[in-house]
Amino acid sequence: MTETLPGYVLQLLGAIAVLAYGIGSIPFGLLLTQLGGAGDIRAIGSGNIGATNVLRTGRRGLAAATLLLDGGKGAFAVLCGFILSPFHTAPAMAVAALFAVIGHCFPIWLKFKGGKGVATGLGAALALSPLTGLACCALWLGVAKLTKISSAGALAAFVAMPVLLAVLNGDPRGPIPVAGLLIALLVIARHHGNIRRLLTGTEPRIGRKTP
């Protein structure tokens, strides 16, 4: 993805990666639940800092805000990559998208114990390719509504995302499709527990409070 780029561009991409990681690592779910009086989200439900677990507090407003902010940081990181590297925008945006999701999943502030990257990954996808992002969001919502299981919708969306990026980008080996594939693999890997529970029929339903 970067082998044909000059050295100074690689240095710039490194700086963009650090910036995107910092943006992605902001734990909005934790901050909002604490500020909103819902307690420490890490001690509730699955312990995840994402919107689905925030919803288990019964605070729908906090869950919606978490979803929007987590998605927003993915899109904002990609926008930063676009602005900071105007002559190599595709590699910069791809690096920013990937590292924003990595930051969300492994935030240094929380000892690298973060979320699963769904909202941040979808936000990044919307910025990388609006059509892909919208299709993945629709797929996520549609499957989640049909099954009442958020993780099922997320997995469906991220299985489709690299395929859509490759088709719409025109070059499956380009930086944006490659970043999409890596993001999808990371998000799916972060759902290993959910996949196991889906197979055994024990995955929690949307909106169910978990002690």
PDB file of C-alpha atoms in Angstrom:
ATOM      1  CA  MET A   1       0.000   0.000   0.000  1.00  0.00           C
ATOM      2  CA  THR A   2       2.940   2.381   0.624  1.00  0.00           C
ATOM      3  CA  GLU A   3       5.861   0.746  -1.231  1.00  0.00           C
ATOM      4  CA  THR A   4       5.906   3.253  -4.133  1.00  0.00           C
ATOM      5  CA  LEU A   5       5.637   6.369  -1.962  1.00  0.00           C
ATOM      6  CA  PRO A   6       8.638   8.648  -1.303  1.00  0.00           C
ATOM      7  CA  GLY A   7      10.207   8.775   2.134  1.00  0.00           C
ATOM      8  CA  TYR A   8       8.758  12.120   3.177  1.00  0.00           C
ATOM      9  CA  VAL A   9       5.250  10.845   2.421  1.00  0.00           C
ATOM     10  CA  LEU A  10       5.846   7.790   4.601  1.00  0.00           C
ATOM     11  CA  GLN A  11       6.847  10.115   7.442  1.00  0.00           C
ATOM     12  CA  LEU A  12       3.667  12.119   6.912  1.00  0.00           C
ATOM     13  CA  LEU A  13       1.608   8.932   6.909  1.00  0.00           C
ATOM     14  CA  GLY A  14       3.257   7.975  10.197  1.00  0.00           C
ATOM     15  CA  ALA A  15       2.227  11.303  11.707  1.00  0.00           C
ATOM     16  CA  ILE A  16      -1.324  10.838  10.379  1.00  0.00           C
ATOM     17  CA  ALA A  17      -1.421   7.360  11.920  1.00  0.00           C
ATOM     18  CA  VAL A  18      -0.473   8.760  15.336  1.00  0.00           C
ATOM     19  CA  LEU A  19      -3.041  11.551  15.053  1.00  0.00           C
ATOM     20  CA  ALA A  20      -5.785   9.154  13.931  1.00  0.00           C
ATOM     21  CA  TYR A  21      -4.952   6.748  16.741  1.00  0.00           C
ATOM     22  CA  GLY A  22      -5.285   9.589  19.244  1.00  0.00           C
ATOM     23  CA  ILE A  23      -8.643  10.625  17.799  1.00  0.00           C
ATOM     24  CA  GLY A  24      -9.931   7.071  17.734  1.00  0.00           C
ATOM     25  CA  SER A  25      -8.830   6.373  21.290  1.00  0.00           C
ATOM     26  CA  ILE A  26     -11.139   8.986  22.844  1.00  0.00           C
ATOM     27  CA  PRO A  27     -13.503   6.781  24.948  1.00  0.00           C
ATOM     28  CA  PHE A  28     -16.770   8.632  24.410  1.00  0.00           C
ATOM     29  CA  GLY A  29     -18.902   5.801  25.842  1.00  0.00           C
ATOM     30  CA  LEU A  30     -16.973   5.872  29.111  1.00  0.00           C
ATOM     31  CA  LEU A  31     -16.926   9.669  29.320  1.00  0.00           C
ATOM     32  CA  LEU A  32     -20.624  10.086  28.547  1.00  0.00           C
ATOM     33  CA  THR A  33     -21.825   7.451  31.000  1.00  0.00           C
ATOM     34  CA  GLN A  34     -19.703   8.905  33.778  1.00  0.00           C
ATOM     35  CA  LEU A  35     -20.757  12.481  33.053  1.00  0.00           C
ATOM     36  CA  GLY A  36     -24.373  11.374  32.659  1.00  0.00           C
ATOM     37  CA  GLY A  37     -24.431   9.647  36.036  1.00  0.00           C
ATOM     38  CA  ALA A  38     -24.755   6.128  34.619  1.00  0.00           C
ATOM     39  CA  GLY A  39     -21.585   4.894  36.285  1.00  0.00           C
ATOM     40  CA  ASP A  40     -18.534   3.211  34.815  1.00  0.00           C
ATOM     41  CA  ILE A  41     -19.611   1.476  31.615  1.00  0.00           C
ATOM     42  CA  ARG A  42     -16.750  -1.014  32.052  1.00  0.00           C
ATOM     43  CA  ALA A  43     -18.600  -2.438  35.067  1.00  0.00           C
ATOM     44  CA  ILE A  44     -21.908  -2.816  33.187  1.00  0.00           C
ATOM     45  CA  GLY A  45     -23.022  -5.582  30.843  1.00  0.00           C
ATOM     46  CA  SER A  46     -20.188  -6.763  28.628  1.00  0.00           C
ATOM     47  CA  GLY A  47     -17.856  -4.065  29.939  1.00  0.00           C
ATOM     48  CA  ASN A  48     -17.492  -2.708  26.410  1.00  0.00           C
ATOM     49  CA  ILE A  49     -17.282   1.074  25.915  1.00  0.00           C
ATOM     50  CA  GLY A  50     -19.396   1.086  22.741  1.00  0.00           C
ATOM     51  CA  ALA A  51     -22.952   2.255  22.122  1.00  0.00           C
ATOM     52  CA  THR A  52     -24.552  -1.197  22.363  1.00  0.00           C
ATOM     53  CA  ASN A  53     -23.311  -1.653  25.911  1.00  0.00           C
ATOM     54  CA  VAL A  54     -24.206   1.934  26.815  1.00  0.00           C
ATOM     55  CA  LEU A  55     -27.760   1.078  25.729  1.00  0.00           C
ATOM     56  CA  ARG A  56     -27.811  -1.613  28.411  1.00  0.00           C
ATOM     57  CA  THR A  57     -27.774   1.149  31.025  1.00  0.00           C
ATOM     58  CA  GLY A  58     -31.269   2.092  29.843  1.00  0.00           C
ATOM     59  CA  ARG A  59     -30.044   5.545  28.806  1.00  0.00           C
ATOM     60  CA  ARG A  60     -30.961   5.701  25.137  1.00  0.00           C
ATOM     61  CA  GLY A  61     -29.797   9.286  24.792  1.00  0.00           C
ATOM     62  CA  LEU A  62     -26.328   8.394  26.018  1.00  0.00           C
ATOM     63  CA  ALA A  63     -26.230   5.394  23.700  1.00  0.00           C
ATOM     64  CA  ALA A  64     -27.222   7.533  20.700  1.00  0.00           C
ATOM     65  CA  ALA A  65     -24.629  10.165  21.590  1.00  0.00           C
ATOM     66  CA  THR A  66     -21.971   7.474  21.938  1.00  0.00           C
ATOM     67  CA  LEU A  67     -22.886   6.045  18.546  1.00  0.00           C
ATOM     68  CA  LEU A  68     -22.697   9.438  16.840  1.00  0.00           C
ATOM     69  CA  LEU A  69     -19.467  10.504  18.518  1.00  0.00           C
ATOM     70  CA  ASP A  70     -17.723   7.187  17.929  1.00  0.00           C
ATOM     71  CA  GLY A  71     -18.766   7.301  14.288  1.00  0.00           C
ATOM     72  CA  GLY A  72     -17.791  10.947  14.085  1.00  0.00           C
ATOM     73  CA  LYS A  73     -14.262  10.327  15.271  1.00  0.00           C
ATOM     74  CA  GLY A  74     -13.763   7.762  12.508  1.00  0.00           C
ATOM     75  CA  ALA A  75     -14.980  10.209   9.876  1.00  0.00           C
ATOM     76  CA  PHE A  76     -13.014  13.087  11.402  1.00  0.00           C
ATOM     77  CA  ALA A  77      -9.781  11.091  11.367  1.00  0.00           C
ATOM     78  CA  VAL A  78     -10.245  10.338   7.662  1.00  0.00           C
ATOM     79  CA  LEU A  79     -10.958  14.017   7.004  1.00  0.00           C
ATOM     80  CA  CYS A  80      -7.726  14.926   8.792  1.00  0.00           C
ATOM     81  CA  GLY A  81      -5.837  12.517   6.553  1.00  0.00           C
ATOM     82  CA  PHE A  82      -7.430  14.090   3.489  1.00  0.00           C
ATOM     83  CA  ILE A  83      -6.478  17.602   4.586  1.00  0.00           C
ATOM     84  CA  LEU A  84      -2.946  16.833   5.748  1.00  0.00           C
ATOM     85  CA  SER A  85      -1.912  14.940   2.618  1.00  0.00           C
ATOM     86  CA  PRO A  86      -3.516  16.662  -0.381  1.00  0.00           C
ATOM     87  CA  PHE A  87      -1.233  14.971  -2.947  1.00  0.00           C
ATOM     88  CA  HIS A  88      -1.523  11.414  -1.601  1.00  0.00           C
ATOM     89  CA  THR A  89      -5.054  11.471  -0.304  1.00  0.00           C
ATOM     90  CA  ALA A  90      -5.992   7.808  -0.777  1.00  0.00           C
ATOM     91  CA  PRO A  91      -3.084   6.383   1.288  1.00  0.00           C
ATOM     92  CA  ALA A  92      -3.519   9.098   3.918  1.00  0.00           C
ATOM     93  CA  MET A  93      -7.248   8.503   4.271  1.00  0.00           C
ATOM     94  CA  ALA A  94      -6.721   4.742   4.387  1.00  0.00           C
ATOM     95  CA  VAL A  95      -4.090   5.014   7.126  1.00  0.00           C
ATOM     96  CA  ALA A  96      -6.259   7.429   9.097  1.00  0.00           C
ATOM     97  CA  ALA A  97      -9.290   5.134   8.886  1.00  0.00           C
ATOM     98  CA  LEU A  98      -7.355   2.067  10.007  1.00  0.00           C
ATOM     99  CA  PHE A  99      -5.617   3.744  12.924  1.00  0.00           C
ATOM    100  CA  ALA A 100      -8.779   5.460  14.142  1.00  0.00           C
ATOM    101  CA  VAL A 101     -10.370   2.027  14.508  1.00  0.00           C
ATOM    102  CA  ILE A 102      -7.224   0.645  16.140  1.00  0.00           C
ATOM    103  CA  GLY A 103      -7.319   3.563  18.578  1.00  0.00           C
ATOM    104  CA  HIS A 104     -10.921   2.824  19.490  1.00  0.00           C
ATOM    105  CA  CYS A 105     -10.236  -0.877  19.975  1.00  0.00           C
ATOM    106  CA  PHE A 106      -6.968  -0.411  21.853  1.00  0.00           C
ATOM    107  CA  PRO A 107      -6.922   3.028  23.563  1.00  0.00           C
ATOM    108  CA  ILE A 108      -3.752   3.749  25.480  1.00  0.00           C
ATOM    109  CA  TRP A 109      -5.769   5.625  28.136  1.00  0.00           C
ATOM    110  CA  LEU A 110      -7.674   2.451  29.069  1.00  0.00           C
ATOM    111  CA  LYS A 111      -4.695   0.082  29.046  1.00  0.00           C
ATOM    112  CA  PHE A 112      -5.556  -0.907  25.464  1.00  0.00           C
ATOM    113  CA  LYS A 113      -8.960  -2.302  26.490  1.00  0.00           C
ATOM    114  CA  GLY A 114     -11.449  -0.525  24.243  1.00  0.00           C
ATOM    115  CA  GLY A 115     -14.454  -1.183  22.066  1.00  0.00           C
ATOM    116  CA  LYS A 116     -15.071  -3.344  19.029  1.00  0.00           C
ATOM    117  CA  GLY A 117     -14.761  -0.654  16.386  1.00  0.00           C
ATOM    118  CA  VAL A 118     -18.210  -0.870  14.795  1.00  0.00           C
ATOM    119  CA  ALA A 119     -19.343   2.754  14.949  1.00  0.00           C
ATOM    120  CA  THR A 120     -15.830   4.120  14.371  1.00  0.00           C
ATOM    121  CA  GLY A 121     -15.340   1.761  11.436  1.00  0.00           C
ATOM    122  CA  LEU A 122     -18.675   2.743   9.896  1.00  0.00           C
ATOM    123  CA  GLY A 123     -17.882   6.427  10.358  1.00  0.00           C
ATOM    124  CA  ALA A 124     -14.551   5.900   8.640  1.00  0.00           C
ATOM    125  CA  ALA A 125     -16.256   3.987   5.826  1.00  0.00           C
ATOM    126  CA  LEU A 126     -18.695   6.866   5.279  1.00  0.00           C
ATOM    127  CA  ALA A 127     -15.761   9.250   4.880  1.00  0.00           C
ATOM    128  CA  LEU A 128     -13.767   6.893   2.655  1.00  0.00           C
ATOM    129  CA  SER A 129     -16.701   6.036   0.379  1.00  0.00           C
ATOM    130  CA  PRO A 130     -20.132   7.494   1.179  1.00  0.00           C
ATOM    131  CA  LEU A 131     -21.952   4.861  -0.878  1.00  0.00           C
ATOM    132  CA  THR A 132     -20.126   2.051   0.896  1.00  0.00           C
ATOM    133  CA  GLY A 133     -20.705   3.639   4.281  1.00  0.00           C
ATOM    134  CA  LEU A 134     -24.413   4.139   3.661  1.00  0.00           C
ATOM    135  CA  ALA A 135     -24.828   0.595   2.363  1.00  0.00           C
ATOM    136  CA  CYS A 136     -23.023  -0.845   5.386  1.00  0.00           C
ATOM    137  CA  CYS A 137     -25.051   1.285   7.803  1.00  0.00           C
ATOM    138  CA  ALA A 138     -28.269   0.144   6.125  1.00  0.00           C
ATOM    139  CA  LEU A 139     -27.147  -3.468   6.272  1.00  0.00           C
ATOM    140  CA  TRP A 140     -26.180  -3.149   9.938  1.00  0.00           C
ATOM    141  CA  LEU A 141     -29.497  -1.574  10.899  1.00  0.00           C
ATOM    142  CA  GLY A 142     -31.535  -3.936   8.748  1.00  0.00           C
ATOM    143  CA  VAL A 143     -29.978  -7.130  10.074  1.00  0.00           C
ATOM    144  CA  ALA A 144     -29.988  -5.822  13.649  1.00  0.00           C
ATOM    145  CA  LYS A 145     -33.678  -4.909  13.378  1.00  0.00           C
ATOM    146  CA  LEU A 146     -34.533  -8.269  11.834  1.00  0.00           C
ATOM    147  CA  THR A 147     -32.618 -10.355  14.375  1.00  0.00           C
ATOM    148  CA  LYS A 148     -32.758  -7.973  17.369  1.00  0.00           C
ATOM    149  CA  ILE A 149     -29.030  -8.681  17.732  1.00  0.00           C
ATOM    150  CA  SER A 150     -26.624  -5.782  17.217  1.00  0.00           C
ATOM    151  CA  SER A 151     -23.569  -7.969  16.679  1.00  0.00           C
ATOM    152  CA  ALA A 152     -25.278  -9.846  13.824  1.00  0.00           C
ATOM    153  CA  GLY A 153     -25.856  -6.559  12.019  1.00  0.00           C
ATOM    154  CA  ALA A 154     -22.298  -5.408  12.679  1.00  0.00           C
ATOM    155  CA  LEU A 155     -20.778  -8.628  11.380  1.00  0.00           C
ATOM    156  CA  ALA A 156     -22.918  -8.501   8.231  1.00  0.00           C
ATOM    157  CA  ALA A 157     -21.881  -4.897   7.593  1.00  0.00           C
ATOM    158  CA  PHE A 158     -18.158  -5.558   7.996  1.00  0.00           C
ATOM    159  CA  VAL A 159     -18.207  -8.687   5.875  1.00  0.00           C
ATOM    160  CA  ALA A 160     -19.721  -6.569   3.102  1.00  0.00           C
ATOM    161  CA  MET A 161     -17.545  -3.473   3.599  1.00  0.00           C
ATOM    162  CA  PRO A 162     -14.253  -4.600   1.970  1.00  0.00           C
ATOM    163  CA  VAL A 163     -16.158  -6.123  -0.946  1.00  0.00           C
ATOM    164  CA  LEU A 164     -18.062  -2.896  -1.581  1.00  0.00           C
ATOM    165  CA  LEU A 165     -14.918  -0.776  -1.246  1.00  0.00           C
ATOM    166  CA  ALA A 166     -13.089  -2.979  -3.739  1.00  0.00           C
ATOM    167  CA  VAL A 167     -15.956  -2.856  -6.243  1.00  0.00           C
ATOM    168  CA  LEU A 168     -16.582   0.879  -5.964  1.00  0.00           C
ATOM    169  CA  ASN A 169     -12.891   1.817  -5.822  1.00  0.00           C
ATOM    170  CA  GLY A 170     -12.088  -0.059  -9.019  1.00  0.00           C
ATOM    171  CA  ASP A 171      -8.769  -1.430  -7.724  1.00  0.00           C
ATOM    172  CA  PRO A 172      -9.098  -4.089  -4.997  1.00  0.00           C
ATOM    173  CA  ARG A 173      -5.387  -3.698  -4.211  1.00  0.00           C
ATOM    174  CA  GLY A 174      -5.628   0.059  -3.697  1.00  0.00           C
ATOM    175  CA  PRO A 175      -5.000   1.618  -0.271  1.00  0.00           C
ATOM    176  CA  ILE A 176      -8.656   2.219   0.575  1.00  0.00           C
ATOM    177  CA  PRO A 177      -9.902  -1.339  -0.157  1.00  0.00           C
ATOM    178  CA  VAL A 178      -6.873  -2.763   1.675  1.00  0.00           C
ATOM    179  CA  ALA A 179      -7.602  -0.570   4.693  1.00  0.00           C
ATOM    180  CA  GLY A 180     -11.244  -1.639   4.521  1.00  0.00           C
ATOM    181  CA  LEU A 181     -10.220  -5.290   4.580  1.00  0.00           C
ATOM    182  CA  LEU A 182      -7.912  -4.775   7.566  1.00  0.00           C
ATOM    183  CA  ILE A 183     -10.604  -2.852   9.454  1.00  0.00           C
ATOM    184  CA  ALA A 184     -13.149  -5.571   8.720  1.00  0.00           C
ATOM    185  CA  LEU A 185     -10.793  -8.292   9.928  1.00  0.00           C
ATOM    186  CA  LEU A 186     -10.073  -6.360  13.120  1.00  0.00           C
ATOM    187  CA  VAL A 187     -13.752  -5.706  13.876  1.00  0.00           C
ATOM    188  CA  ILE A 188     -14.698  -9.322  13.169  1.00  0.00           C
ATOM    189  CA  ALA A 189     -11.846 -10.542  15.376  1.00  0.00           C
ATOM    190  CA  ARG A 190     -13.043  -8.265  18.170  1.00  0.00           C
ATOM    191  CA  HIS A 191     -16.425 -10.001  17.914  1.00  0.00           C
ATOM    192  CA  HIS A 192     -15.044 -13.490  18.537  1.00  0.00           C
ATOM    193  CA  GLY A 193     -17.090 -13.832  21.727  1.00  0.00           C
ATOM    194  CA  ASN A 194     -20.222 -12.620  19.984  1.00  0.00           C
ATOM    195  CA  ILE A 195     -19.691 -15.103  17.163  1.00  0.00           C
ATOM    196  CA  ARG A 196     -19.415 -17.918  19.676  1.00  0.00           C
ATOM    197  CA  ARG A 197     -22.621 -16.814  21.406  1.00  0.00           C
ATOM    198  CA  LEU A 198     -24.414 -16.417  18.074  1.00  0.00           C
ATOM    199  CA  LEU A 199     -23.536 -20.006  17.234  1.00  0.00           C
ATOM    200  CA  THR A 200     -24.832 -21.212  20.600  1.00  0.00           C
ATOM    201  CA  GLY A 201     -27.928 -18.990  20.564  1.00  0.00           C
ATOM    202  CA  THR A 202     -26.959 -17.082  23.728  1.00  0.00           C
ATOM    203  CA  GLU A 203     -26.164 -13.669  22.255  1.00  0.00           C
ATOM    204  CA  PRO A 204     -28.053 -10.868  24.133  1.00  0.00           C
ATOM    205  CA  ARG A 205     -30.858  -9.021  22.364  1.00  0.00           C
ATOM    206  CA  ILE A 206     -30.817  -5.286  21.730  1.00  0.00           C
ATOM    207  CA  GLY A 207     -31.945  -3.172  24.654  1.00  0.00           C
ATOM    208  CA  ARG A 208     -31.736  -5.918  27.239  1.00  0.00           C
ATOM    209  CA  LYS A 209     -30.213  -4.714  30.483  1.00  0.00           C
ATOM    210  CA  THR A 210     -27.374  -6.837  31.771  1.00  0.00           C
ATOM    211  CA  PRO A 211     -26.329  -6.621  35.427  1.00  0.00           C
TER     212      PRO A 211
END
